[in-house]
Coordinates of C-alpha atoms in Angstrom, one line a residue:
Chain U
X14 CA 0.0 0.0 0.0
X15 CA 1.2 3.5 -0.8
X16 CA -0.3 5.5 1.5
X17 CA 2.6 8.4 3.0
X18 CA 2.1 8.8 6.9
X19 CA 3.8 11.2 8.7
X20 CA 7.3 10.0 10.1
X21 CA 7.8 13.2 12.0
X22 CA 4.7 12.7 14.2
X23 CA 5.0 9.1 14.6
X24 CA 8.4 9.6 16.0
X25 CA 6.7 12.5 18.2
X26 CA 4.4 10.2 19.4
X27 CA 7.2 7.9 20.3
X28 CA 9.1 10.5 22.3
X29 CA 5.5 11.7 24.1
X30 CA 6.1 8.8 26.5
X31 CA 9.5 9.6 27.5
X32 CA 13.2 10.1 26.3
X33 CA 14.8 7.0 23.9
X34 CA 17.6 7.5 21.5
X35 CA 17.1 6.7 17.9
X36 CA 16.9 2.8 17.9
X37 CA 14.4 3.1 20.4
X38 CA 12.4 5.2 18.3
X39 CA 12.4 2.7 15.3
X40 CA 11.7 -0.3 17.4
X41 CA 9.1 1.6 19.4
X42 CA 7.2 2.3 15.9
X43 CA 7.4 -1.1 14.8
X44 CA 6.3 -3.0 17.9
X45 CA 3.0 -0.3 18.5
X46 CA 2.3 -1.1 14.9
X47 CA 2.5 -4.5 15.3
X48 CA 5.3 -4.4 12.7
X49 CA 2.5 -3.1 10.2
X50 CA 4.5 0.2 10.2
X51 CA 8.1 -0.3 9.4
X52 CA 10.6 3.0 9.8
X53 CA 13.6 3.0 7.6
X54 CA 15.9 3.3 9.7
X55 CA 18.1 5.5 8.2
X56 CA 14.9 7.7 7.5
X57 CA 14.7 8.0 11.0
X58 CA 17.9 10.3 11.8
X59 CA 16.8 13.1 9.2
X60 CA 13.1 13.3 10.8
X61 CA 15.0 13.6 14.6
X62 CA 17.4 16.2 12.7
X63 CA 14.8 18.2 11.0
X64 CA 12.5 18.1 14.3
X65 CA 15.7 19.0 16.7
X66 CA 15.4 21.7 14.1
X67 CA 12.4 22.9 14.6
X68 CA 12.7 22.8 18.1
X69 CA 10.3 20.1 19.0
X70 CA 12.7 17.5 19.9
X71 CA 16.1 18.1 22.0
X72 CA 18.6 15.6 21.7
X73 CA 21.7 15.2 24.1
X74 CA 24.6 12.7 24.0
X75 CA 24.1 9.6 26.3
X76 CA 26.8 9.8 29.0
X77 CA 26.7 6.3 29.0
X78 CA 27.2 5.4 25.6
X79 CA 29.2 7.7 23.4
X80 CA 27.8 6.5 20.2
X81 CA 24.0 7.2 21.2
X82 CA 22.0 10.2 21.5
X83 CA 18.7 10.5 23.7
X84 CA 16.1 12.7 22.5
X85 CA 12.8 14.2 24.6
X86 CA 10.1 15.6 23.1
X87 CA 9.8 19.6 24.0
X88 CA 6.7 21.3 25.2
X89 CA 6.1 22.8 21.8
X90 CA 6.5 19.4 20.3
X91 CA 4.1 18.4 22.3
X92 CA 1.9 21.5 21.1
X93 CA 2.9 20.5 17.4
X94 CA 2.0 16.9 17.9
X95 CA -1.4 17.5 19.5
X96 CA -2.3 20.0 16.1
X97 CA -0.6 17.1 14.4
X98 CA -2.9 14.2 16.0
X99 CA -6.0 16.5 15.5
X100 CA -5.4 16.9 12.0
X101 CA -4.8 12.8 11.2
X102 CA -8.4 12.2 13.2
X103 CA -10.1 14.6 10.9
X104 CA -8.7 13.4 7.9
X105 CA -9.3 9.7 8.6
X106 CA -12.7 10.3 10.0
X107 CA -13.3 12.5 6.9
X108 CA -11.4 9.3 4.6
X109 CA -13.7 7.0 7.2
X110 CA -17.0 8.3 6.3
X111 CA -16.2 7.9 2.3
X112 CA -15.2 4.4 2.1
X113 CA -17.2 1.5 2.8
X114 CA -17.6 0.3 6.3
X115 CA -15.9 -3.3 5.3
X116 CA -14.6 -4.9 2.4
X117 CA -17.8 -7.1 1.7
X118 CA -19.7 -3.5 1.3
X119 CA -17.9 -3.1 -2.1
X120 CA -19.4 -6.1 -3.9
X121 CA -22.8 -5.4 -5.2
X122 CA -25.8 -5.6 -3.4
X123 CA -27.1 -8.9 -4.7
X124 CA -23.4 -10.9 -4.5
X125 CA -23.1 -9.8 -0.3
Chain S
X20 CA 36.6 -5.1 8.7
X21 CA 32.9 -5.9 10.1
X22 CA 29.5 -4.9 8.4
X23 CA 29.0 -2.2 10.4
X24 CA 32.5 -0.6 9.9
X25 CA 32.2 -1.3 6.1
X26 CA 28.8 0.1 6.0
X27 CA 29.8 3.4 7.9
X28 CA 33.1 3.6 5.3
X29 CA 30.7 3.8 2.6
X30 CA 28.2 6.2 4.0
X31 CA 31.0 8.5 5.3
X32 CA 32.1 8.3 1.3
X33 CA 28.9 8.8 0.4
X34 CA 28.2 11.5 2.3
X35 CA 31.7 12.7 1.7
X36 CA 31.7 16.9 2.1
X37 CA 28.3 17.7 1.3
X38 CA 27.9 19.1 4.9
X39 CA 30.5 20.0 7.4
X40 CA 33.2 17.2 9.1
X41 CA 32.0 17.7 12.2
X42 CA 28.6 17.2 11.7
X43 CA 29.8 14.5 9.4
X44 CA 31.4 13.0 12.1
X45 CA 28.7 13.4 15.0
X46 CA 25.8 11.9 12.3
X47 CA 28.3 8.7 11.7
X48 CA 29.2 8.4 15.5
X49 CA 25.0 8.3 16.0
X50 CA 24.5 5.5 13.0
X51 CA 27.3 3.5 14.9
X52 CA 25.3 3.3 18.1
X53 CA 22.5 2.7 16.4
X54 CA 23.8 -0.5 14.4
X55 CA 25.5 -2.0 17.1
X56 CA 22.3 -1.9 19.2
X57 CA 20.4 -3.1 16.3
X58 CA 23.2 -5.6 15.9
X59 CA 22.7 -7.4 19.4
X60 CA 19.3 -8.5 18.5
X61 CA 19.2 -8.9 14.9
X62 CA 23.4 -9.6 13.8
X63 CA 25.5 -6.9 12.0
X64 CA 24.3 -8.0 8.6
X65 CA 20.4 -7.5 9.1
X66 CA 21.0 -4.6 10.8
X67 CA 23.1 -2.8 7.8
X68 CA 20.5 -4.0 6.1
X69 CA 17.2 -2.6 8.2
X70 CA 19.0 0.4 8.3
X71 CA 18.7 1.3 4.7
X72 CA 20.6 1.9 1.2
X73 CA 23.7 3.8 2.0
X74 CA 22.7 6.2 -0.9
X75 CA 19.4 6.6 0.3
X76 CA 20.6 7.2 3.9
X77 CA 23.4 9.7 2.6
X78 CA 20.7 11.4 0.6
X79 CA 18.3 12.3 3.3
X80 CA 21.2 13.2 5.7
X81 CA 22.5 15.9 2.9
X82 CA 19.2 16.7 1.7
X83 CA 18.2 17.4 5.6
X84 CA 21.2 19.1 6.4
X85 CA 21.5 21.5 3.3
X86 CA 17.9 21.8 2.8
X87 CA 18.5 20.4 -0.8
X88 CA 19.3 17.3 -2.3
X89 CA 22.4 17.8 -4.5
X90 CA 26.2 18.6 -3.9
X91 CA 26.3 20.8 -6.4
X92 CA 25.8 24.5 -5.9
X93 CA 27.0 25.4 -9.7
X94 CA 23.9 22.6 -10.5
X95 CA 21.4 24.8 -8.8
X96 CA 22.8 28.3 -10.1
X97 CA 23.0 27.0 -13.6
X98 CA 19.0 27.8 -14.1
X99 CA 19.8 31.0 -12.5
X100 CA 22.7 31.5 -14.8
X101 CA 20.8 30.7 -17.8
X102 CA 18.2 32.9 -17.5
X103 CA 20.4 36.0 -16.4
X104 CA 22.8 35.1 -19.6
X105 CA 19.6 35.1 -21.8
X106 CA 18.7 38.3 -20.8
X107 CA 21.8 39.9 -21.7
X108 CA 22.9 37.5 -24.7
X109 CA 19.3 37.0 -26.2
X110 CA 18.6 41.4 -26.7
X111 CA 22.6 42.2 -27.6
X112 CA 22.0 39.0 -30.4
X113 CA 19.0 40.1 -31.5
X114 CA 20.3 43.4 -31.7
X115 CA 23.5 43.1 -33.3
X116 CA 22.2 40.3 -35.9
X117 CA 19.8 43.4 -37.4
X118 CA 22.0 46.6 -36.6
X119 CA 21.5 48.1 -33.3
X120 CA 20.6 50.8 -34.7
X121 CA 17.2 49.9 -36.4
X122 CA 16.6 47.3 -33.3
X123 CA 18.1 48.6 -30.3
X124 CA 15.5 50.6 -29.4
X125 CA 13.0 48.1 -30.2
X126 CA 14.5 45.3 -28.2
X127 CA 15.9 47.4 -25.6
X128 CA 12.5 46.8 -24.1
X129 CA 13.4 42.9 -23.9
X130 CA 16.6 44.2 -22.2
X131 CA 14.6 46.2 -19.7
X132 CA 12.4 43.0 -19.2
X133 CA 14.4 40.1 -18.9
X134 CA 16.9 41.3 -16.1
X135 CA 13.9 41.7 -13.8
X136 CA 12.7 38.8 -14.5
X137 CA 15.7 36.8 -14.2
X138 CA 16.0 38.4 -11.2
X139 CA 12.5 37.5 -9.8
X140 CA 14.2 33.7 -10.9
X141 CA 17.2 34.0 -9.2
X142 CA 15.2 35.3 -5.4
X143 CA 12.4 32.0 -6.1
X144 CA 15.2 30.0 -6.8
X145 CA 17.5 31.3 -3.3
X146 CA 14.2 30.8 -1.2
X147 CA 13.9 27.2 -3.1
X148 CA 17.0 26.6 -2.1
X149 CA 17.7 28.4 0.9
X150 CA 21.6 28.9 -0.5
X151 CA 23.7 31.8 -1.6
X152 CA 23.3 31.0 -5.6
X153 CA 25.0 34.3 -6.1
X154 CA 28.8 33.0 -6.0
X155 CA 27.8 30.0 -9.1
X156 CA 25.8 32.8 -10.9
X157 CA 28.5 35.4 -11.4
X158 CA 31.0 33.5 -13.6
X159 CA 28.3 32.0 -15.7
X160 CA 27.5 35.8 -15.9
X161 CA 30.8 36.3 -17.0
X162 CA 30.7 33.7 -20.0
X163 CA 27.7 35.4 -20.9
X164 CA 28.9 38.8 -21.3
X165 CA 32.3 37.0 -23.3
X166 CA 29.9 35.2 -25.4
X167 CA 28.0 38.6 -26.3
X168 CA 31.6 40.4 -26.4
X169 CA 33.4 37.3 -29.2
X170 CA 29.9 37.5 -31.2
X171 CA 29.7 41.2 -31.4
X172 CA 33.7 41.2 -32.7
X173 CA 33.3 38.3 -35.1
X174 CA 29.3 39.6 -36.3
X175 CA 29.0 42.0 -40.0
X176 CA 26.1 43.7 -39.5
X177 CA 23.3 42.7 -42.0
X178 CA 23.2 43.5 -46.0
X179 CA 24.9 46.3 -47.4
X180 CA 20.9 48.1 -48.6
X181 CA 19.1 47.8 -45.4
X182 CA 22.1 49.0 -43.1
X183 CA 22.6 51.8 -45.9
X184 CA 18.6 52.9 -45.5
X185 CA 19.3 52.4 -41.6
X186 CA 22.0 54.5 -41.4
X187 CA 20.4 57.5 -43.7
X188 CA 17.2 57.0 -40.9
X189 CA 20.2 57.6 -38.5
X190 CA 21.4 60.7 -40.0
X191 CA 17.8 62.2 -40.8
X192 CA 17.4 61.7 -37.1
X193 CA 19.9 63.7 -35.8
X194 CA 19.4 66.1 -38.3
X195 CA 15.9 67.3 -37.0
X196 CA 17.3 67.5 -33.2
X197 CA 20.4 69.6 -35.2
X198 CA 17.6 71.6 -36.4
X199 CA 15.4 72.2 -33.1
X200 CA 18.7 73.4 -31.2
X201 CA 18.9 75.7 -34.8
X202 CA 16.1 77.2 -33.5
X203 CA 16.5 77.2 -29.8
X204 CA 19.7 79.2 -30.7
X205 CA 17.8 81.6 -32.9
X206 CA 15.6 82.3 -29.9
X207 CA 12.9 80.1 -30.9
X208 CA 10.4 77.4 -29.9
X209 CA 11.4 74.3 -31.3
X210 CA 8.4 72.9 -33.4
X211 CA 8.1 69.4 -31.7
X212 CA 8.2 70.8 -28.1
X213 CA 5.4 68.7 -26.9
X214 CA 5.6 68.9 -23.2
X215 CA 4.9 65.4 -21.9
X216 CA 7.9 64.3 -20.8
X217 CA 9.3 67.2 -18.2
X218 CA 13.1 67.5 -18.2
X219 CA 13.1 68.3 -14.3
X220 CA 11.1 65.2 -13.8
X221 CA 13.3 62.9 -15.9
X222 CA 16.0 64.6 -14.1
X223 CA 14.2 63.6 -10.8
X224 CA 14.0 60.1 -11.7
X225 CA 17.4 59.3 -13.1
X226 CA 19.1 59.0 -9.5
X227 CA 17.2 55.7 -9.1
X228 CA 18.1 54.6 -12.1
X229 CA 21.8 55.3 -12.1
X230 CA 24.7 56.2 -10.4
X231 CA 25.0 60.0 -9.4
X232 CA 29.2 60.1 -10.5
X233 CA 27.5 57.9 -14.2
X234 CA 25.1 61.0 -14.6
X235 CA 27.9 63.5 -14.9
X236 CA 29.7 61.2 -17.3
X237 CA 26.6 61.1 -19.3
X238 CA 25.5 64.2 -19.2
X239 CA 23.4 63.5 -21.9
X240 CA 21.3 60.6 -20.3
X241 CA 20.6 62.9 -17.5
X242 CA 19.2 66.0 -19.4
X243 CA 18.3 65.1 -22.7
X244 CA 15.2 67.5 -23.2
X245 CA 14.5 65.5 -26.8
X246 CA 12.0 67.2 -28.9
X247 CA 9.0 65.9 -25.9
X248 CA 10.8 68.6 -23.3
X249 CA 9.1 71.5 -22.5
X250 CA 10.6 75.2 -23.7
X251 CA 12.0 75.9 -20.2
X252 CA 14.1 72.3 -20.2
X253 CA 15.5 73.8 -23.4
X254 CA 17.0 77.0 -21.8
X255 CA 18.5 74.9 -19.0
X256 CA 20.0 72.0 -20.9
X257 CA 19.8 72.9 -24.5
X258 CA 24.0 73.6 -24.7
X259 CA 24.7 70.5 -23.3
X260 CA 22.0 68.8 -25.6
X261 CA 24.0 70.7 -28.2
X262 CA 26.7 69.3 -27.8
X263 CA 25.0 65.6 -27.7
X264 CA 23.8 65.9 -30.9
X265 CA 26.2 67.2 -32.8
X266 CA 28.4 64.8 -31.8
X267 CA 25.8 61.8 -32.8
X268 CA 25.0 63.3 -35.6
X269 CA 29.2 63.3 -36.9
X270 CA 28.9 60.0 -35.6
X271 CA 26.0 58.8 -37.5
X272 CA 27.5 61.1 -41.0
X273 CA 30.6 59.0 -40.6
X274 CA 28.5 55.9 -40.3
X275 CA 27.0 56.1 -43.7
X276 CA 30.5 57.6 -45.1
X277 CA 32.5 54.4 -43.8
X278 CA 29.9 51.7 -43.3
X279 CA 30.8 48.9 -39.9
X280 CA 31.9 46.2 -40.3
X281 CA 31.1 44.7 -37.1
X282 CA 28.6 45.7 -34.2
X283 CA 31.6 47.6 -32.2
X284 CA 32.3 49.9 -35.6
X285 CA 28.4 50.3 -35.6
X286 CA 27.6 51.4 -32.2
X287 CA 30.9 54.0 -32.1
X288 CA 32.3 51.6 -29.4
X289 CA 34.5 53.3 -26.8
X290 CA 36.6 50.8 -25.6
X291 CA 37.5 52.8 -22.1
X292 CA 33.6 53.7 -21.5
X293 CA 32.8 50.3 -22.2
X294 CA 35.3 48.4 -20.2
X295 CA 33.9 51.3 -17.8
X296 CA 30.2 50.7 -18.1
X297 CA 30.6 46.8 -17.9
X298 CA 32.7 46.8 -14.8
X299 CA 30.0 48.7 -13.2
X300 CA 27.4 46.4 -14.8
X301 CA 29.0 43.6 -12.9
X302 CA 29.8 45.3 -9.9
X303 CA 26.2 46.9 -9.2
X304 CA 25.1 43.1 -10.5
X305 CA 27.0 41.0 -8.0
X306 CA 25.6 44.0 -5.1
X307 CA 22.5 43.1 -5.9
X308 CA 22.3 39.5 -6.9
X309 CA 24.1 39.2 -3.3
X310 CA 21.7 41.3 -1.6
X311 CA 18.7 40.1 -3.0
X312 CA 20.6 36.8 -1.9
X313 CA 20.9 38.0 1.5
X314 CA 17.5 39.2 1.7
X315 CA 15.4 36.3 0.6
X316 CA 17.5 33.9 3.3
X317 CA 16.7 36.5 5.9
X318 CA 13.0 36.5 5.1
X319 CA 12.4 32.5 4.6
X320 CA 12.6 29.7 7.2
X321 CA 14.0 26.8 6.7
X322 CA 11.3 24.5 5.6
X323 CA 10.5 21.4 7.2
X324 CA 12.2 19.2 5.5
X325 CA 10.6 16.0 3.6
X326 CA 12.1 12.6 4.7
X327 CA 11.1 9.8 2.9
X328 CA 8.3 7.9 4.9
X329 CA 7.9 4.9 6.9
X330 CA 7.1 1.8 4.8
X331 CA 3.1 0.7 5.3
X332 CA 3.9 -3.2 5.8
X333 CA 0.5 -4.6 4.7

């Protein structure tokens, strides 16, 4: 399926329940999704970058591991994700209310 | 060497000096935590390979880093370039192909246009961008102008009848602004005075337009009353104006005498104005091609930047 979610909320979302470094991001995606949502992981370090960027995430070298970096979601991350979340109910309740309730609702009436 | 450190070689390669060493450094130090945690639960191999293309990873690093996906500042300055050289080369062409003096005036419009415009493409490209284009600009400039420059030595002006007729409209020209200032200096009005275009307010205007120390030079850009003045411009500028036409007016006689033989011969080229008037051209370009530069970085933010998105597994 090619439908394009937003990486820079999901990893919000993530980070809403408390510091991890970037591996911990990714795995955190996959396992919530049940593995239906898989984060390249080399996308991953560009979204924390750009979102560092923006000021919604701050990151900070682990003091006990000098190759990892733990990042926390800031308040106005938090801000952004809540317009972010509000903004993916309304367009899948909107998407929702288009498409059939089930599969089975798209044969025709007589083959259901 | 293991997966992990042959995976980091080629992504530090790949990655090579598209965005500073020590960021460089820091972003390669992060991707080696990350692999070696991925690495105890998964082995180095899978987790090279979870973690992505090296291409693809280097891509999005650069791309989020520089706010554009390329290493090449000259690639993004060469539409820039191209439009800025068109504007200069396409008019002068045009221009020189027909005899600037029949054209110029014509096409001088275009030349009026285009600079604008490419301007206009220059600033949407810098916000684009979010990059100071003006450096990769400047020598394509240059090739431009050196382009215009070997064509205009190398170009005979079109056939001998049409330049002739050209040249006699030349000298007919001049002749009826050598016969207003005939009259001015007999102490009367000049026939054409038609007094649209005020002298004062031309006058007015021209310090936007050019250089205070390039209005003395030129005098006669500054107070050219022309036949449109009004019959006061003519008492305060009509000697210099004089002085102008004569002088185009020999230049034009000697034109049809001796016809050019190339664009330079046509025009009366003055090799110290010009080298003048073009190092100025590129001066006051550069100044503003830099500040526009300046000025459209100042006013934009960095945009959030697209990373490609996670994979939808069902």
């Amino acid at each position: 399926m090619a439908y394009r979610t937003d990486t820079k909320a999901l990893v919000m979302a993530v980070l809403a329940d408390g510091p991890k470094h970037g591996y911990a991001v990714a795995k955190a995606v996959r396992e919530t999704s049940e593995g239906a949502l898989k984060l390249g992981e080399g996308q991953l370090y560009p979204a924390l970058y750009a979102l560092e960027e923006a000021g919604w995430v701050e990151g900070e070298w682990d003091p006990d591991d000098a190759n990892r970096r733990v990042y926390r979601l800031t308040d106005e991350g938090r801000r952004e994700l809540a317009g972010r979340v509000s903004q993916w109910h309304a367009f899948a309740n909107a998407v929702a209310k288009v498409l059939p309730p089930t599969p089975d609702a798209t044969r025709p009436e007589g083959a259901r | 060497m293991n997966p992990i450190d042959r995976y980091l070689t080629a992504l530090g390669g790949a990655i090579g000096g598209q965005i500073p060493s020590a960021e460089r450094a820091a972003r390669l130090r992060e991707v080696r935590g990350h692999l070696q945690a991925a690495a105890q639960e998964v082995g180095m191999e899978e987790a090279t390979r979870r973690f992505g293309p090296v291409s693809a990873v280097a891509g999005d690093l650069v791309r989020q880093s520089r706010g554009y996906p390329t290493r090449s500042t000259w690639a993004l300055g060469a539409f820039v370039a191209l439009a800025i050289a068109l504007a200069y080369v396409v008019p002068g062409l045009i221009t020189s192909y027909y005899s600037f003096t029949a054209w110029g005036n014509r096409f001088g419009l275009a030349g009026g246009i285009l600079p604008p415009l490419a301007l206009v493409g220059f600033a949407v490209r810098v916000g684009q961008t979010r990059r100071w284009l003006v450096l990769p600009v400047l020598p394509a400039l240059g090739i431009a102008v050196a382009s215009l420059f070997f064509l205009c030595v190398v170009h005979v002006p079109g056939p001998e009848k049409p330049l002739s007729r050209v040249l006699h409209d030349e000298v007919a020209y001049w002749q009826k602004h050598a016969e207003e200032v005939r009259q001015w200096r007999a102490g009367q009005t000049p026939a054409h005075v038609r007094p649209v275009w005020q002298a004062d307010e031309h006058a007015k205007l021209l310090p936007f337009l050019m250089l205070p120390y390039r209005m003395e030079r030129n005098g006669h850009v500054s107070i050219a009353p022309s036949w449109e003045a009004d019959p006061a411009a003519w008492n305060r500028y009509g000697k210099a104006w004089e002085g102008y036409v004569e002088e185009q007016l020999r230049l034009a006689e000697a034109a049809l005498r001796h016809p050019p033989t190339n664009y330079f011969e046509e025009v009366g080229f003055d090799w110290k104005r010009a080298t003048g008037e073009w190092s100025e051209h590129i001066a006051l370009g550069t100044l503003v091609l830099a500040a526009t530069n300046a000025l459209v970085l100042g006013a934009t933010r960095r945009r959030d930047r697209r990373t490609s998105g996670p994979e939808w597994a069902r």
